[in-house]
PDB file of C-alpha atoms in Angstrom:
ATOM      1  CA  MET A   1      -0.102  -0.014   0.116  1.00  0.00           C
ATOM      2  CA  GLN A   2       2.988   2.385   0.505  1.00  0.00           C
ATOM      3  CA  PRO A   3       4.640   3.832  -2.936  1.00  0.00           C
ATOM      4  CA  THR A   4       7.645   2.644  -3.934  1.00  0.00           C
ATOM      5  CA  ALA A   5      10.612   4.362  -3.485  1.00  0.00           C
ATOM      6  CA  LYS A   6      10.511   5.332  -7.051  1.00  0.00           C
ATOM      7  CA  GLN A   7       7.159   6.626  -6.712  1.00  0.00           C
ATOM      8  CA  GLN A   8       7.547   8.597  -3.532  1.00  0.00           C
ATOM      9  CA  ALA A   9      10.608  10.311  -5.453  1.00  0.00           C
ATOM     10  CA  GLN A  10       8.505  11.069  -8.286  1.00  0.00           C
ATOM     11  CA  LEU A  11       6.019  12.802  -5.961  1.00  0.00           C
ATOM     12  CA  GLU A  12       8.455  14.834  -3.812  1.00  0.00           C
ATOM     13  CA  GLN A  13       9.694  16.060  -7.613  1.00  0.00           C
ATOM     14  CA  GLU A  14       6.265  17.368  -8.482  1.00  0.00           C
ATOM     15  CA  TYR A  15       5.507  18.637  -5.344  1.00  0.00           C
ATOM     16  CA  LEU A  16       9.218  20.758  -5.441  1.00  0.00           C
ATOM     17  CA  GLU A  17       8.295  21.683  -8.905  1.00  0.00           C
ATOM     18  CA  GLU A  18       4.631  23.055  -7.857  1.00  0.00           C
ATOM     19  CA  ASN A  19       6.269  24.760  -5.025  1.00  0.00           C
ATOM     20  CA  GLU A  20       8.420  26.555  -6.959  1.00  0.00           C
ATOM     21  CA  ALA A  21       5.556  27.251  -9.559  1.00  0.00           C
ATOM     22  CA  ILE A  22       3.500  28.865  -7.016  1.00  0.00           C
ATOM     23  CA  GLY A  23       6.331  30.671  -5.186  1.00  0.00           C
ATOM     24  CA  GLU A  24       5.170  31.868  -1.435  1.00  0.00           C
ATOM     25  CA  LEU A  25       1.642  31.164  -0.439  1.00  0.00           C
ATOM     26  CA  PRO A  26       0.050  33.239   2.511  1.00  0.00           C
ATOM     27  CA  GLN A  27      -0.742  30.637   5.586  1.00  0.00           C
ATOM     28  CA  HIS A  28      -4.068  30.143   4.906  1.00  0.00           C
ATOM     29  CA  GLN A  29      -3.478  29.070   0.855  1.00  0.00           C
ATOM     30  CA  ALA A  30      -0.546  27.052   1.842  1.00  0.00           C
ATOM     31  CA  GLU A  31      -2.505  25.016   4.619  1.00  0.00           C
ATOM     32  CA  LEU A  32      -5.119  24.218   1.794  1.00  0.00           C
ATOM     33  CA  LEU A  33      -2.760  22.999  -0.545  1.00  0.00           C
ATOM     34  CA  GLU A  34      -0.764  21.007   2.283  1.00  0.00           C
ATOM     35  CA  LYS A  35      -4.710  19.347   3.016  1.00  0.00           C
ATOM     36  CA  GLN A  36      -4.954  18.758  -1.021  1.00  0.00           C
ATOM     37  CA  ARG A  37      -2.132  17.302  -1.192  1.00  0.00           C
ATOM     38  CA  GLU A  38      -2.910  14.637   2.222  1.00  0.00           C
ATOM     39  CA  GLU A  39      -6.328  13.776   0.327  1.00  0.00           C
ATOM     40  CA  GLU A  40      -4.610  13.081  -2.907  1.00  0.00           C
ATOM     41  CA  GLU A  41      -2.188  10.928  -1.163  1.00  0.00           C
ATOM     42  CA  GLY A  42      -4.663   8.968   0.418  1.00  0.00           C
ATOM     43  CA  LEU A  43      -6.529   8.285  -2.851  1.00  0.00           C
ATOM     44  CA  ARG A  44      -2.646   7.175  -4.004  1.00  0.00           C
ATOM     45  CA  LYS A  45      -2.918   4.816  -1.190  1.00  0.00           C
ATOM     46  CA  LEU A  46      -6.124   3.758  -2.044  1.00  0.00           C
ATOM     47  CA  SER A  47      -5.776   3.128  -5.780  1.00  0.00           C
ATOM     48  CA  ALA A  48      -2.448   1.537  -5.262  1.00  0.00           C
ATOM     49  CA  TYR A  49      -3.841  -0.975  -2.373  1.00  0.00           C
ATOM     50  CA  MET A  50      -7.016  -1.685  -4.513  1.00  0.00           C
ATOM     51  CA  SER A  51      -4.508  -2.720  -7.193  1.00  0.00           C
ATOM     52  CA  GLU A  52      -2.675  -5.160  -5.052  1.00  0.00           C
ATOM     53  CA  LEU A  53      -5.916  -7.061  -4.214  1.00  0.00           C
ATOM     54  CA  SER A  54      -7.285  -6.922  -8.092  1.00  0.00           C
ATOM     55  CA  PRO A  55      -4.673  -5.713 -10.523  1.00  0.00           C
ATOM     56  CA  ASP A  56      -6.907  -6.652 -13.640  1.00  0.00           C
ATOM     57  CA  ARG A  57      -9.996  -4.371 -12.158  1.00  0.00           C
ATOM     58  CA  HIS A  58      -9.844  -1.360  -9.503  1.00  0.00           C
ATOM     59  CA  PRO A  59     -10.222   2.250  -9.864  1.00  0.00           C
ATOM     60  CA  SER A  60      -7.555   4.568 -11.283  1.00  0.00           C
ATOM     61  CA  PHE A  61      -6.125   7.581  -9.070  1.00  0.00           C
ATOM     62  CA  GLU A  62      -7.448   9.579 -11.548  1.00  0.00           C
ATOM     63  CA  GLU A  63     -10.726   8.048 -11.322  1.00  0.00           C
ATOM     64  CA  LEU A  64     -10.800   8.571  -7.181  1.00  0.00           C
ATOM     65  CA  LYS A  65      -9.816  12.251  -7.838  1.00  0.00           C
ATOM     66  CA  VAL A  66     -12.392  12.656 -10.206  1.00  0.00           C
ATOM     67  CA  TRP A  67     -15.052  11.238  -8.177  1.00  0.00           C
ATOM     68  CA  LYS A  68     -13.949  13.012  -5.166  1.00  0.00           C
ATOM     69  CA  SER A  69     -14.029  16.410  -6.712  1.00  0.00           C
ATOM     70  CA  THR A  70     -17.783  15.854  -8.191  1.00  0.00           C
ATOM     71  CA  TYR A  71     -19.346  14.198  -5.172  1.00  0.00           C
ATOM     72  CA  GLY A  72     -17.065  15.778  -2.576  1.00  0.00           C
ATOM     73  CA  ARG A  73     -17.313  12.598  -0.325  1.00  0.00           C
ATOM     74  CA  ILE A  74     -16.904   8.970  -1.552  1.00  0.00           C
ATOM     75  CA  TYR A  75     -16.994   5.909   0.494  1.00  0.00           C
ATOM     76  CA  LEU A  76     -14.889   2.653   0.646  1.00  0.00           C
ATOM     77  CA  SER A  77     -16.524  -0.493   2.429  1.00  0.00           C
ATOM     78  CA  ASN A  78     -16.896  -3.813   2.537  1.00  0.00           C
ATOM     79  CA  ILE A  79     -19.929  -6.258   3.075  1.00  0.00           C
ATOM     80  CA  VAL A  80     -18.690  -9.537   4.100  1.00  0.00           C
ATOM     81  CA  GLU A  81     -14.996 -10.299   2.890  1.00  0.00           C
ATOM     82  CA  ASP A  82     -12.335  -7.933   3.289  1.00  0.00           C
ATOM     83  CA  ASP A  83     -11.099  -7.720  -0.237  1.00  0.00           C
ATOM     84  CA  ASP A  84     -14.488  -7.217  -1.656  1.00  0.00           C
ATOM     85  CA  LEU A  85     -14.475  -3.269  -1.590  1.00  0.00           C
ATOM     86  CA  TYR A  86     -17.243  -0.903  -2.625  1.00  0.00           C
ATOM     87  CA  ILE A  87     -16.694   2.669  -3.283  1.00  0.00           C
ATOM     88  CA  PHE A  88     -20.020   4.706  -3.323  1.00  0.00           C
ATOM     89  CA  ARG A  89     -21.133   7.956  -2.769  1.00  0.00           C
ATOM     90  CA  PRO A  90     -24.108   9.847  -0.902  1.00  0.00           C
ATOM     91  CA  ILE A  91     -27.277  10.762  -2.556  1.00  0.00           C
ATOM     92  CA  PHE A  92     -28.037  14.405  -2.657  1.00  0.00           C
ATOM     93  CA  ARG A  93     -31.096  16.036  -2.095  1.00  0.00           C
ATOM     94  CA  GLN A  94     -32.571  17.356  -5.366  1.00  0.00           C
ATOM     95  CA  GLU A  95     -31.525  13.543  -6.820  1.00  0.00           C
ATOM     96  CA  TRP A  96     -33.405  12.042  -3.741  1.00  0.00           C
ATOM     97  CA  GLN A  97     -36.662  13.989  -4.583  1.00  0.00           C
ATOM     98  CA  GLU A  98     -36.200  12.650  -8.259  1.00  0.00           C
ATOM     99  CA  PHE A  99     -35.544   9.358  -6.885  1.00  0.00           C
ATOM    100  CA  ILE A 100     -39.016   9.283  -4.924  1.00  0.00           C
ATOM    101  CA  SER A 101     -41.030  10.472  -7.684  1.00  0.00           C
ATOM    102  CA  LEU A 102     -39.358   7.790  -9.995  1.00  0.00           C
ATOM    103  CA  TYR A 103     -39.239   4.522  -7.354  1.00  0.00           C
ATOM    104  CA  GLY A 104     -41.832   5.618  -4.332  1.00  0.00           C
ATOM    105  CA  SER A 105     -44.048   3.178  -4.799  1.00  0.00           C
ATOM    106  CA  ALA A 106     -41.596   0.664  -6.742  1.00  0.00           C
ATOM    107  CA  PRO A 107     -41.176  -2.639  -5.023  1.00  0.00           C
ATOM    108  CA  GLN A 108     -38.147  -2.531  -2.694  1.00  0.00           C
ATOM    109  CA  HIS A 109     -35.797  -4.803  -4.887  1.00  0.00           C
ATOM    110  CA  GLU A 110     -36.335  -1.828  -7.437  1.00  0.00           C
ATOM    111  CA  ARG A 111     -35.467   0.948  -5.096  1.00  0.00           C
ATOM    112  CA  GLN A 112     -32.647  -0.970  -3.780  1.00  0.00           C
ATOM    113  CA  GLN A 113     -31.585  -1.455  -7.531  1.00  0.00           C
ATOM    114  CA  GLY A 114     -31.901   2.151  -8.761  1.00  0.00           C
ATOM    115  CA  LEU A 115     -30.184   3.609  -5.662  1.00  0.00           C
ATOM    116  CA  ILE A 116     -26.912   1.281  -6.348  1.00  0.00           C
ATOM    117  CA  ASN A 117     -27.273   2.021 -10.040  1.00  0.00           C
ATOM    118  CA  LYS A 118     -27.003   5.610  -9.015  1.00  0.00           C
ATOM    119  CA  CYS A 119     -24.095   5.831  -6.407  1.00  0.00           C
ATOM    120  CA  LEU A 120     -22.076   3.173  -6.694  1.00  0.00           C
ATOM    121  CA  LEU A 121     -18.857   4.187  -8.402  1.00  0.00           C
ATOM    122  CA  PHE A 122     -16.716   0.495  -8.235  1.00  0.00           C
ATOM    123  CA  PRO A 123     -17.690  -1.779  -9.205  1.00  0.00           C
ATOM    124  CA  SER A 124     -20.247  -1.832 -11.757  1.00  0.00           C
ATOM    125  CA  PRO A 125     -23.758  -1.959 -10.522  1.00  0.00           C
ATOM    126  CA  GLU A 126     -24.214  -4.892 -12.509  1.00  0.00           C
ATOM    127  CA  VAL A 127     -21.076  -7.200 -10.542  1.00  0.00           C
ATOM    128  CA  VAL A 128     -23.433  -6.429  -7.477  1.00  0.00           C
ATOM    129  CA  THR A 129     -26.701  -7.291  -9.210  1.00  0.00           C
ATOM    130  CA  TYR A 130     -25.608 -10.478 -10.755  1.00  0.00           C
ATOM    131  CA  ASN A 131     -22.487 -11.822  -9.293  1.00  0.00           C
ATOM    132  CA  ARG A 132     -22.797 -11.305  -5.382  1.00  0.00           C
ATOM    133  CA  PRO A 133     -25.144 -13.166  -2.743  1.00  0.00           C
ATOM    134  CA  ALA A 134     -28.925 -11.640  -2.634  1.00  0.00           C
ATOM    135  CA  GLY A 135     -28.514  -9.468   0.483  1.00  0.00           C
ATOM    136  CA  TYR A 136     -25.692  -7.281  -1.322  1.00  0.00           C
ATOM    137  CA  LEU A 137     -27.957  -5.161  -2.454  1.00  0.00           C
ATOM    138  CA  GLN A 138     -29.914  -4.376   0.751  1.00  0.00           C
ATOM    139  CA  SER A 139     -26.622  -3.951   2.492  1.00  0.00           C
ATOM    140  CA  LEU A 140     -25.724  -1.648  -0.024  1.00  0.00           C
ATOM    141  CA  GLU A 141     -28.674   0.610   0.233  1.00  0.00           C
ATOM    142  CA  THR A 142     -28.353   0.488   4.162  1.00  0.00           C
ATOM    143  CA  GLN A 143     -24.549   1.930   3.922  1.00  0.00           C
ATOM    144  CA  ILE A 144     -25.551   4.359   1.098  1.00  0.00           C
ATOM    145  CA  MET A 145     -28.286   5.836   2.755  1.00  0.00           C
ATOM    146  CA  PHE A 146     -26.712   6.138   6.114  1.00  0.00           C
ATOM    147  CA  GLN A 147     -23.794   7.958   4.627  1.00  0.00           C
ATOM    148  CA  SER A 148     -26.563  10.245   2.990  1.00  0.00           C
ATOM    149  CA  GLY A 149     -28.045  11.143   6.316  1.00  0.00           C
ATOM    150  CA  PHE A 150     -30.541   8.695   6.927  1.00  0.00           C
ATOM    151  CA  VAL A 151     -30.166   7.474  10.425  1.00  0.00           C
ATOM    152  CA  ASP A 152     -31.689   6.007  12.952  1.00  0.00           C
ATOM    153  CA  ASP A 153     -34.104   8.471  15.201  1.00  0.00           C
ATOM    154  CA  ASN A 154     -31.617   6.900  18.000  1.00  0.00           C
ATOM    155  CA  MET A 155     -28.758   7.371  16.920  1.00  0.00           C
ATOM    156  CA  LEU A 156     -29.569  10.763  15.889  1.00  0.00           C
ATOM    157  CA  LEU A 157     -30.898  11.639  19.460  1.00  0.00           C
ATOM    158  CA  ALA A 158     -27.704  10.254  20.790  1.00  0.00           C
ATOM    159  CA  SER A 159     -25.432  12.537  18.966  1.00  0.00           C
ATOM    160  CA  ILE A 160     -27.230  15.485  20.705  1.00  0.00           C
ATOM    161  CA  LYS A 161     -24.437  17.287  22.925  1.00  0.00           C
ATOM    162  CA  VAL A 162     -25.351  19.711  25.220  1.00  0.00           C
ATOM    163  CA  ILE A 163     -23.595  23.007  25.090  1.00  0.00           C
ATOM    164  CA  LYS A 164     -22.799  24.697  28.441  1.00  0.00           C
TER     165      LYS A 164
END
């Protein structure tokens, strides 16, 4: 999961060249740049880890970066096996309203499939639909809904803190 010495040297060279091109930054901007670099490093490590697990099919660093910039947050999870990984995004309010208008009265399996089609980034939704045990759709639906803000009332109430 760690980058090779060659990859690390190349990354450090890119950072050095970027720093020279940018010049001196105000502290706030320098902190933002460092945060961006840390996020990118995390995405690089994730891509490298996934390529170790499955050299033939895994999202590239560039794909992960695009997903992160497009959706703000992306999530990595597994269902049963540690090496059977899923990357998904939350569903946003406007999308949810459109989703409900399409699937509000649909059977549960159609709703699950619709949500998976919309939010699952990796692997393709067809993999989960046809090549995984039956409960995976419901499990992924639960994870996506939770990360989209649909949480149990008890959990929600337990998260309230008193400010004194």
